[in-house]
Short mmCIF file of C-alpha atoms in Angstrom, two decimals:
data_model
loop_
_atom_site.label_atom_id
_atom_site.label_comp_id
_atom_site.label_asym_id
_atom_site.label_seq_id
_atom_site.Cartn_x
_atom_site.Cartn_y
_atom_site.Cartn_z
CA UNK D 142 0.84 17.89 -9.08
CA UNK D 143 0.16 20.37 -11.85
CA UNK D 144 -3.05 20.73 -13.23
CA UNK D 145 -4.26 22.87 -16.16
CA UNK D 146 -4.76 26.18 -16.53
CA UNK D 147 -8.97 25.96 -15.56
CA UNK D 148 -8.34 23.66 -12.97
CA UNK D 149 -5.85 26.21 -11.67
CA UNK D 150 -8.54 28.84 -11.70
CA UNK D 151 -10.90 25.91 -9.76
CA UNK D 152 -9.42 25.20 -7.37
CA UNK D 153 -8.19 28.31 -6.35
CA UNK D 154 -12.25 29.71 -5.84
CA UNK D 155 -12.60 26.68 -4.09
CA UNK D 156 -9.84 27.57 -1.21
CA UNK D 157 -11.59 30.79 -1.34
CA UNK D 158 -14.78 29.13 -0.31
CA UNK D 159 -13.32 26.35 2.23
CA UNK D 160 -10.99 29.50 4.02
CA UNK D 161 -14.51 31.34 4.48
CA UNK D 162 -16.61 28.10 5.16
CA UNK D 163 -13.90 27.51 7.80
CA UNK D 164 -13.47 30.98 9.54
CA UNK D 165 -16.87 30.98 9.89
CA UNK D 166 -17.05 27.72 11.49
CA UNK D 167 -14.43 28.28 13.47
CA UNK D 168 -15.64 31.99 14.75
CA UNK D 169 -18.87 30.86 15.71
CA UNK D 170 -18.27 27.09 17.74
CA UNK D 171 -14.20 28.42 18.53
CA UNK D 172 -12.92 24.61 16.71
CA UNK D 173 -13.08 23.06 13.35
CA UNK D 174 -14.64 19.21 12.73
CA UNK D 175 -12.25 17.29 12.06
CA UNK D 176 -14.63 14.57 9.77
CA UNK D 177 -16.00 16.98 7.66
CA UNK D 178 -14.21 20.59 7.26
CA UNK D 179 -10.49 19.57 8.05
CA UNK D 180 -10.86 16.47 5.61
CA UNK D 181 -11.30 18.95 2.81
CA UNK D 182 -8.69 21.07 3.56
CA UNK D 183 -6.40 18.97 3.85
CA UNK D 184 -7.59 17.84 0.27
CA UNK D 185 -7.95 21.58 -0.81
CA UNK D 186 -4.44 22.89 -0.14
CA UNK D 187 -3.13 20.03 -2.17
CA UNK D 188 -4.42 20.74 -5.27
CA UNK D 189 -2.91 22.73 -7.45
CA UNK D 190 -3.62 26.40 -7.43
CA UNK D 191 -3.29 30.20 -8.80
CA UNK D 192 -1.52 31.14 -5.94
CA UNK D 193 -1.49 35.03 -4.46
CA UNK D 194 -0.37 36.87 -1.52
CA UNK D 195 -4.20 36.59 -0.09
CA UNK D 196 -4.45 33.13 -0.52
CA UNK D 197 -0.90 31.75 1.46
CA UNK D 198 -2.53 34.33 4.11
CA UNK D 199 -5.57 32.09 3.68
CA UNK D 200 -3.90 28.87 4.03
CA UNK D 201 -1.26 29.59 6.79
CA UNK D 202 -5.05 30.94 9.01
CA UNK D 203 -6.10 27.69 8.14
CA UNK D 204 -3.34 25.80 9.91
CA UNK D 205 -3.55 28.23 12.52
CA UNK D 206 -6.97 27.50 13.34
CA UNK D 207 -6.24 23.75 13.00
CA UNK D 208 -3.54 23.83 15.66
CA UNK D 209 -5.96 25.92 17.89
CA UNK D 210 -8.53 23.71 17.26
CA UNK D 211 -6.37 20.59 18.54
CA UNK D 212 -4.03 22.49 21.26
CA UNK D 213 -6.37 22.70 24.51
CA UNK D 214 -4.49 18.69 24.66
CA UNK D 215 -1.06 18.76 25.38
CA UNK D 216 -0.03 15.64 24.70
CA UNK D 217 -1.36 15.92 20.69
CA UNK D 218 1.90 15.58 17.84
CA UNK D 219 1.86 16.44 14.31
CA UNK D 220 5.32 14.01 13.82
CA UNK D 221 6.45 11.21 15.91
CA UNK D 222 9.26 11.73 18.33
CA UNK D 223 8.43 15.19 18.58
CA UNK D 224 7.83 17.30 21.72
CA UNK D 225 6.30 20.26 19.82
CA UNK D 226 2.86 20.95 21.30
CA UNK D 227 -0.07 22.09 18.71
CA UNK D 228 0.15 25.55 19.86
CA UNK D 229 3.79 26.06 19.44
CA UNK D 230 3.19 24.33 15.28
CA UNK D 231 0.76 27.44 15.87
CA UNK D 232 3.36 30.14 16.40
CA UNK D 233 5.59 28.90 13.32
CA UNK D 234 2.14 29.49 11.42
CA UNK D 235 2.46 32.99 12.55
CA UNK D 236 5.78 33.50 11.66
CA UNK D 237 4.80 32.87 8.22
CA UNK D 238 2.28 35.18 7.91
CA UNK D 239 3.88 37.96 9.21
CA UNK D 240 5.93 38.57 6.87
CA UNK D 241 2.53 38.13 3.74
CA UNK D 242 0.57 40.86 6.01
CA UNK D 243 3.51 43.60 6.63
CA UNK D 244 3.62 46.43 9.28
CA UNK D 245 0.08 47.17 9.00
CA UNK D 246 -0.90 44.09 11.16
CA UNK D 247 1.98 43.63 13.66
CA UNK D 248 0.62 44.36 16.30
CA UNK D 249 -2.21 41.79 16.26
CA UNK D 250 0.38 39.47 15.65
CA UNK D 251 2.65 39.96 18.19
CA UNK D 252 -0.01 40.17 21.02
CA UNK D 253 -1.57 36.93 19.09
CA UNK D 254 1.86 35.26 19.45
CA UNK D 255 2.41 36.50 23.38
CA UNK D 256 -0.77 34.57 23.74
CA UNK D 257 -0.47 31.15 22.13
CA UNK D 258 2.88 30.93 23.71
CA UNK D 259 1.31 31.97 27.44
CA UNK D 260 -1.01 29.05 26.45
CA UNK D 261 0.66 26.70 24.92
CA UNK D 262 2.48 26.39 29.03
CA UNK D 263 -0.22 26.74 30.36
CA UNK D 264 -2.45 23.50 28.56
CA UNK D 265 0.31 21.67 30.55
CA UNK D 266 -0.17 23.15 33.53
CA UNK D 267 -4.18 22.40 33.25
CA UNK D 268 -4.20 18.91 33.11
CA UNK D 269 -1.56 19.04 35.76
CA UNK D 270 1.54 18.13 33.69
CA UNK D 271 3.97 21.08 35.40
CA UNK D 272 6.69 18.60 34.53
CA UNK D 273 5.72 19.48 30.50
CA UNK D 274 4.85 23.41 31.34
CA UNK D 275 8.37 23.50 32.21
CA UNK D 276 9.97 22.27 29.28
CA UNK D 277 7.50 24.10 27.39
CA UNK D 278 8.41 27.50 29.16
CA UNK D 279 12.10 27.27 28.39
CA UNK D 280 11.94 26.70 24.82
CA UNK D 281 9.23 29.36 24.26
CA UNK D 282 9.67 32.30 26.73
CA UNK D 283 13.90 32.68 26.70
CA UNK D 284 15.55 35.39 26.97
CA UNK D 285 15.95 37.96 24.28
CA UNK D 286 18.60 38.60 22.55
CA UNK D 287 20.06 42.37 22.95
CA UNK D 288 19.58 42.98 18.96
CA UNK D 289 15.55 41.14 19.71
CA UNK D 290 14.99 43.45 23.03
CA UNK D 291 16.24 46.79 20.52
CA UNK D 292 13.43 45.56 18.53
CA UNK D 293 10.51 45.21 21.63
CA UNK D 294 8.85 48.37 22.44
CA UNK D 295 8.04 49.67 26.08
CA UNK D 296 4.99 47.91 25.85
CA UNK D 297 5.87 44.80 24.74
CA UNK D 298 8.37 44.19 27.03
CA UNK D 299 5.55 44.87 29.70
CA UNK D 300 3.66 42.75 28.34
CA UNK D 301 6.27 40.01 28.21
CA UNK D 302 7.62 40.78 32.03
CA UNK D 303 4.67 40.22 33.50
CA UNK D 304 3.67 37.32 31.97
CA UNK D 305 6.38 35.84 32.65
CA UNK D 306 6.48 36.54 36.23
CA UNK D 307 2.76 34.94 35.98
CA UNK D 308 3.96 31.50 34.49
CA UNK D 309 6.77 31.39 37.31
CA UNK D 310 4.26 31.54 39.38
CA UNK D 311 2.07 28.96 38.32
CA UNK D 312 4.54 26.41 37.91
CA UNK D 313 6.29 27.16 40.80
CA UNK D 314 2.38 26.48 42.44
CA UNK D 315 2.03 22.83 40.42
CA UNK D 316 -1.43 23.87 41.40
CA UNK D 317 -3.83 22.95 38.57
CA UNK D 318 -6.88 25.33 39.69
CA UNK D 319 -3.97 28.03 40.22
CA UNK D 320 -6.67 31.35 40.01
CA UNK D 321 -4.29 32.58 36.80
CA UNK D 322 -5.82 28.86 34.82
CA UNK D 323 -8.82 30.00 36.01
CA UNK D 324 -8.82 32.84 34.36
CA UNK D 325 -7.15 32.34 31.20
CA UNK D 326 -9.82 29.85 30.08
CA UNK D 327 -9.04 27.82 26.40
CA UNK D 328 -12.31 29.21 25.48
CA UNK D 329 -11.44 32.63 26.67
CA UNK D 330 -8.13 32.64 24.06
CA UNK D 331 -9.55 31.39 21.03
CA UNK D 332 -11.78 33.80 21.53
CA UNK D 333 -9.20 36.69 21.71
CA UNK D 334 -7.69 34.44 18.52
CA UNK D 335 -10.23 35.33 16.70
CA UNK D 336 -10.59 38.80 17.52
CA UNK D 337 -6.85 39.33 16.51
CA UNK D 338 -7.70 37.88 13.24
CA UNK D 339 -10.53 39.89 12.50
CA UNK D 340 -8.40 42.99 11.81
CA UNK D 341 -6.71 40.60 8.24
CA UNK D 342 -9.75 38.33 7.98
CA UNK D 343 -12.29 41.64 6.78
CA UNK D 344 -9.04 42.65 4.38
CA UNK D 345 -10.05 39.35 2.40
CA UNK D 346 -12.38 40.16 -0.80
CA UNK D 347 -15.79 37.78 -1.35
CA UNK D 348 -14.87 34.69 -2.62
CA UNK D 349 -15.99 35.07 -6.51
CA UNK D 350 -18.52 31.51 -5.64
CA UNK D 351 -20.41 33.56 -3.20
CA UNK D 352 -20.33 36.94 -5.51
CA UNK D 353 -21.68 34.40 -8.25
CA UNK D 354 -24.36 32.73 -6.44
CA UNK D 355 -25.45 36.19 -4.95
CA UNK D 356 -25.85 37.58 -8.82
CA UNK D 357 -27.42 34.28 -9.50
CA UNK D 358 -30.13 34.69 -6.87
CA UNK D 359 -30.16 38.07 -8.14
CA UNK D 360 -30.68 37.63 -12.15
CA UNK D 361 -33.10 34.71 -10.75
CA UNK D 362 -35.78 37.62 -8.90
CA UNK D 363 -35.54 39.88 -11.81
CA UNK D 364 -36.51 36.62 -14.24
CA UNK D 365 -39.05 36.07 -12.02
CA UNK D 366 -40.21 39.82 -11.81
CA UNK D 367 -40.31 40.21 -15.20
CA UNK D 368 -42.92 37.26 -15.49
CA UNK D 369 -44.74 38.27 -13.07
CA UNK D 370 -45.23 35.16 -10.61
CA UNK D 371 -43.88 37.18 -7.77
CA UNK D 372 -45.26 39.97 -5.60
CA UNK D 373 -43.42 42.57 -4.25
CA UNK D 374 -44.51 45.05 -1.40
CA UNK D 375 -44.53 48.73 -2.60
CA UNK D 376 -40.82 49.72 -1.10
CA UNK D 377 -39.78 47.06 -2.99
CA UNK D 378 -40.89 47.67 -6.06
CA UNK D 379 -39.74 51.72 -5.22
CA UNK D 380 -36.26 49.83 -4.70
CA UNK D 381 -36.78 47.65 -8.29
CA UNK D 382 -38.27 51.04 -9.83
CA UNK D 383 -34.70 52.73 -9.06
CA UNK D 384 -31.69 50.21 -8.69
CA UNK D 385 -29.46 49.85 -10.79
CA UNK D 386 -30.29 46.15 -11.75
CA UNK D 387 -33.09 48.18 -13.78
CA UNK D 388 -30.36 51.22 -15.69
CA UNK D 389 -27.90 48.24 -17.22
CA UNK D 390 -31.54 47.58 -19.06
CA UNK D 391 -31.97 48.15 -22.61
CA UNK D 392 -34.99 50.83 -23.41
CA UNK D 393 -37.80 48.88 -24.11
CA UNK D 394 -36.79 46.17 -21.54
CA UNK D 395 -36.29 48.61 -19.16
CA UNK D 396 -40.16 50.09 -20.45
CA UNK D 397 -41.71 46.91 -20.09
CA UNK D 398 -40.59 46.28 -16.56
CA UNK D 399 -41.30 48.87 -15.65
CA UNK D 400 -44.75 48.94 -17.36
CA UNK D 401 -45.33 45.35 -15.05
CA UNK D 402 -44.19 47.16 -11.67
CA UNK D 403 -47.40 49.75 -12.52
CA UNK D 404 -49.64 47.05 -13.41
CA UNK D 405 -48.09 44.92 -9.56
CA UNK D 406 -48.97 48.22 -7.54
CA UNK D 407 -52.02 49.47 -8.89
CA UNK D 408 -53.35 45.86 -8.05
CA UNK D 409 -51.67 45.86 -4.90
CA UNK D 410 -53.49 48.70 -4.04
CA UNK D 411 -57.32 47.24 -5.56
CA UNK D 412 -56.58 44.51 -2.81
CA UNK D 413 -55.92 46.34 -0.26
CA UNK D 414 -58.89 49.84 -0.41
CA UNK D 415 -60.94 45.78 -1.04
CA UNK D 416 -60.34 44.82 2.53
CA UNK D 417 -60.46 47.95 4.11
CA UNK D 418 -64.44 47.80 2.84
CA UNK D 419 -64.62 44.63 4.20
CA UNK D 420 -62.79 45.92 7.73
CA UNK D 421 -65.49 48.66 7.63
CA UNK D 422 -68.76 46.14 6.96
CA UNK D 423 -67.23 43.55 9.61
CA UNK D 424 -66.98 46.73 12.04
CA UNK D 425 -70.77 47.52 10.75
CA UNK D 426 -71.63 44.07 11.05
CA UNK D 427 -70.76 43.56 14.66
CA UNK D 428 -72.36 46.42 16.08
CA UNK D 429 -76.16 44.64 13.86
CA UNK D 430 -75.56 41.61 13.85
CA UNK D 431 -75.61 38.34 17.76
CA UNK D 432 -71.87 37.13 18.33
CA UNK D 433 -71.72 34.31 15.51
CA UNK D 434 -71.85 36.41 12.86
CA UNK D 435 -68.57 38.54 13.05
CA UNK D 436 -66.47 35.36 13.81
CA UNK D 437 -67.48 34.01 10.27
CA UNK D 438 -66.96 37.58 8.85
CA UNK D 439 -64.11 37.83 10.06
CA UNK D 440 -62.36 34.27 9.54
CA UNK D 441 -63.73 34.75 5.63
CA UNK D 442 -61.65 38.43 5.75
CA UNK D 443 -58.93 36.97 7.53
CA UNK D 444 -59.16 33.48 4.89
CA UNK D 445 -59.09 36.56 1.67
CA UNK D 446 -56.10 38.69 3.18
CA UNK D 447 -53.99 35.70 3.71
CA UNK D 448 -54.86 34.18 0.13
CA UNK D 449 -53.09 30.74 1.35
CA UNK D 450 -54.46 27.12 1.72
CA UNK D 451 -52.77 25.01 4.36
CA UNK D 452 -50.44 22.27 2.64
CA UNK D 453 -49.69 19.09 3.67
CA UNK D 454 -46.17 17.43 3.01
CA UNK D 455 -46.49 14.86 -0.44
CA UNK D 456 -46.54 11.75 0.62
CA UNK D 457 -44.31 8.87 -1.38
CA UNK D 458 -45.21 5.58 -2.54
CA UNK D 459 -43.73 3.89 0.24
CA UNK D 460 -46.22 6.32 2.68
CA UNK D 461 -43.65 8.04 3.91
CA UNK D 462 -43.59 12.19 3.60
CA UNK D 463 -41.00 13.85 2.38
CA UNK D 464 -40.01 15.33 6.10
CA UNK D 465 -40.05 12.01 6.92
CA UNK D 466 -37.92 10.86 3.90
CA UNK D 467 -35.06 13.35 5.12
CA UNK D 468 -33.91 12.27 8.87
CA UNK D 469 -31.70 9.83 8.02
CA UNK D 470 -29.19 11.87 5.90
CA UNK D 471 -25.11 11.47 5.88
CA UNK D 472 -23.81 14.66 5.16
CA UNK D 473 -24.22 16.95 2.75
CA UNK D 474 -21.20 17.61 1.38
CA UNK D 475 -20.08 13.72 1.78
CA UNK D 476 -22.77 13.16 -0.32
CA UNK D 477 -21.86 15.10 -3.30
CA UNK D 478 -18.95 13.47 -3.74
CA UNK D 479 -20.55 10.30 -3.39
CA UNK D 480 -18.87 9.15 -0.23
CA UNK D 481 -20.40 6.60 2.71
CA UNK D 482 -21.53 9.03 5.97
CA UNK D 483 -18.59 6.67 7.91
CA UNK D 484 -15.65 8.09 5.05
CA UNK D 485 -13.70 10.81 4.97
CA UNK D 486 -12.12 12.55 1.53
CA UNK D 487 -9.10 11.67 2.30
CA UNK D 488 -8.99 8.28 3.95
CA UNK D 489 -6.74 7.51 7.17
CA UNK D 490 -5.08 4.18 5.63
CA UNK D 491 -4.57 6.08 2.94
CA UNK D 492 -1.22 9.46 4.29
CA UNK D 493 -3.49 11.45 6.27
CA UNK D 494 -2.41 12.45 9.93
CA UNK D 495 -4.51 12.12 12.24
CA UNK D 496 -2.98 13.42 15.79
CA UNK D 497 -2.69 10.97 19.16
CA UNK D 498 -4.84 12.40 21.25
CA UNK D 499 -4.36 11.42 25.46
CA UNK D 500 -7.56 9.10 25.86
CA UNK D 501 -6.16 7.28 22.03
CA UNK D 502 -3.17 7.24 23.39
CA UNK D 503 -4.21 5.88 27.26
CA UNK D 504 -6.07 2.91 25.71
CA UNK D 505 -3.16 1.97 23.14
CA UNK D 506 -1.49 1.56 26.18
CA UNK D 507 -3.79 -0.69 28.58
CA UNK D 508 -3.88 -2.80 25.31
CA UNK D 509 -0.30 -3.40 25.03
CA UNK D 510 -0.12 -4.16 28.76
CA UNK D 511 -2.47 -6.92 28.66
CA UNK D 512 -1.59 -8.07 25.14
CA UNK D 513 2.18 -7.61 25.02
CA UNK D 514 4.76 -5.40 22.90
CA UNK D 515 4.24 -6.79 19.69
CA UNK D 516 1.08 -8.04 18.90
CA UNK D 517 0.39 -5.25 17.03
CA UNK D 518 -3.08 -6.80 14.92
CA UNK D 519 -4.55 -8.23 17.67
CA UNK D 520 -4.22 -4.68 19.51
CA UNK D 521 -5.76 -3.15 16.34
CA UNK D 522 -8.56 -5.42 16.24
CA UNK D 523 -9.37 -4.98 20.02
CA UNK D 524 -8.88 -0.60 19.54
CA UNK D 525 -11.04 -0.91 16.36
CA UNK D 526 -8.52 1.85 14.93
CA UNK D 527 -8.43 2.72 11.07
CA UNK D 528 -4.30 3.01 12.51
CA UNK D 529 -2.49 1.14 11.01
CA UNK D 530 0.48 -1.70 12.32
CA UNK D 531 3.18 0.10 11.48
CA UNK D 532 2.06 3.39 13.11
CA UNK D 533 0.62 1.55 16.43
CA UNK D 534 4.87 0.07 16.62
CA UNK D 535 5.79 4.02 15.82
CA UNK D 536 2.83 5.49 18.73
CA UNK D 537 4.76 3.08 20.98
CA UNK D 538 8.51 3.78 20.82
CA UNK D 539 7.06 7.59 20.69
CA UNK D 540 5.35 6.97 24.03
CA UNK D 541 8.44 5.26 25.73
CA UNK D 542 10.68 8.03 24.53
CA UNK D 543 8.22 10.67 26.38
CA UNK D 544 8.59 10.72 29.32
CA UNK D 545 6.10 13.33 30.67
CA UNK D 546 3.62 11.15 28.96
CA UNK D 547 5.34 7.42 29.97
CA UNK D 548 4.73 8.60 33.73
CA UNK D 549 1.35 10.33 33.23
CA UNK D 550 0.29 6.61 31.64
CA UNK D 551 2.55 4.64 34.73
CA UNK D 552 1.01 6.96 36.97
CA UNK D 553 -2.96 6.02 35.74
CA UNK D 554 -2.61 1.92 34.62
CA UNK D 555 0.19 0.80 36.27
CA UNK D 556 3.65 -0.19 34.71
CA UNK D 557 4.34 -2.82 32.48
#
């Protein structure tokens, strides 16, 4: 979908900011929230924008982080009748990032690729699905060709060899509590992935929207300073006296600002000297008066020092205070976009693909067992799901074609 130049430019700014927000969220929580951040990402990546190499990298990293968020469940699929797990899909994003970043980050991407391949097998074994683990192992750890072996250096060959040997031992053991699985936890894998990508992330420029926000705050600060509506410490005054912001003003404006700053400094010095005199007075009174008098003087001194009055929350006509009125709020992003709390930016009923996890598949299987194949409307009402009858029908066909999944469902819920 083509857009005007202005729309493409604004969408580019929003994309850069969305990436920054998603990266910050993933770095702190090891996850990208499905109902807020990811909805917004899915919307912005479909909009026309000004394409640069940096933005191509950002889009691939965003997709990669979403795959990692889903990767802990080895039954997650992004397309019908596919055996490819979420982490195997993540490897495709690494392949797309590699030619964009060049040789500078080749080593960290290769380390990350090895880590993802290893974890793709371990998540299957961790779920006690060793048959699926064997299938993933065969797909990802095929013996490299002679040409690929020449490209790999000695260190990479040794790392791959060690990983293959350890994974084979885990699969042969059929033990989901194997020490190698416990050591290579999924949380540790996610933190390691952030470390691998940090060098690439740090090479990106600061998003334009954040630059403008910072500039706006600085300009607002300067306007308040010119009006004399804010007070500064001596350190802050000195900073403004020597900052580049003042040097860029006209000579007359700079002189007016320096005059205001000097008055602020003199007023502050007078206030400090008065406080010192009060402290001396209080100390003298302590030796001559009884115990109640110095307490009164001290309280007056504290009141003069602080110069503040306790403010009470504003009350509206209905008797609810500011603090109480904000207790039940929907997501700020949804409120700005005029959406209800339970809605999403991309309506799941209108094309958004939400992957099936094992719990949802198990509940679906139980309802099919209860109501019979073909009664999709009744099953849909029982599940209270947003998925359509056609999607339920496709999912049932996908379950029947997935031998490892249907075997697990038979074992847990019984055969039809």
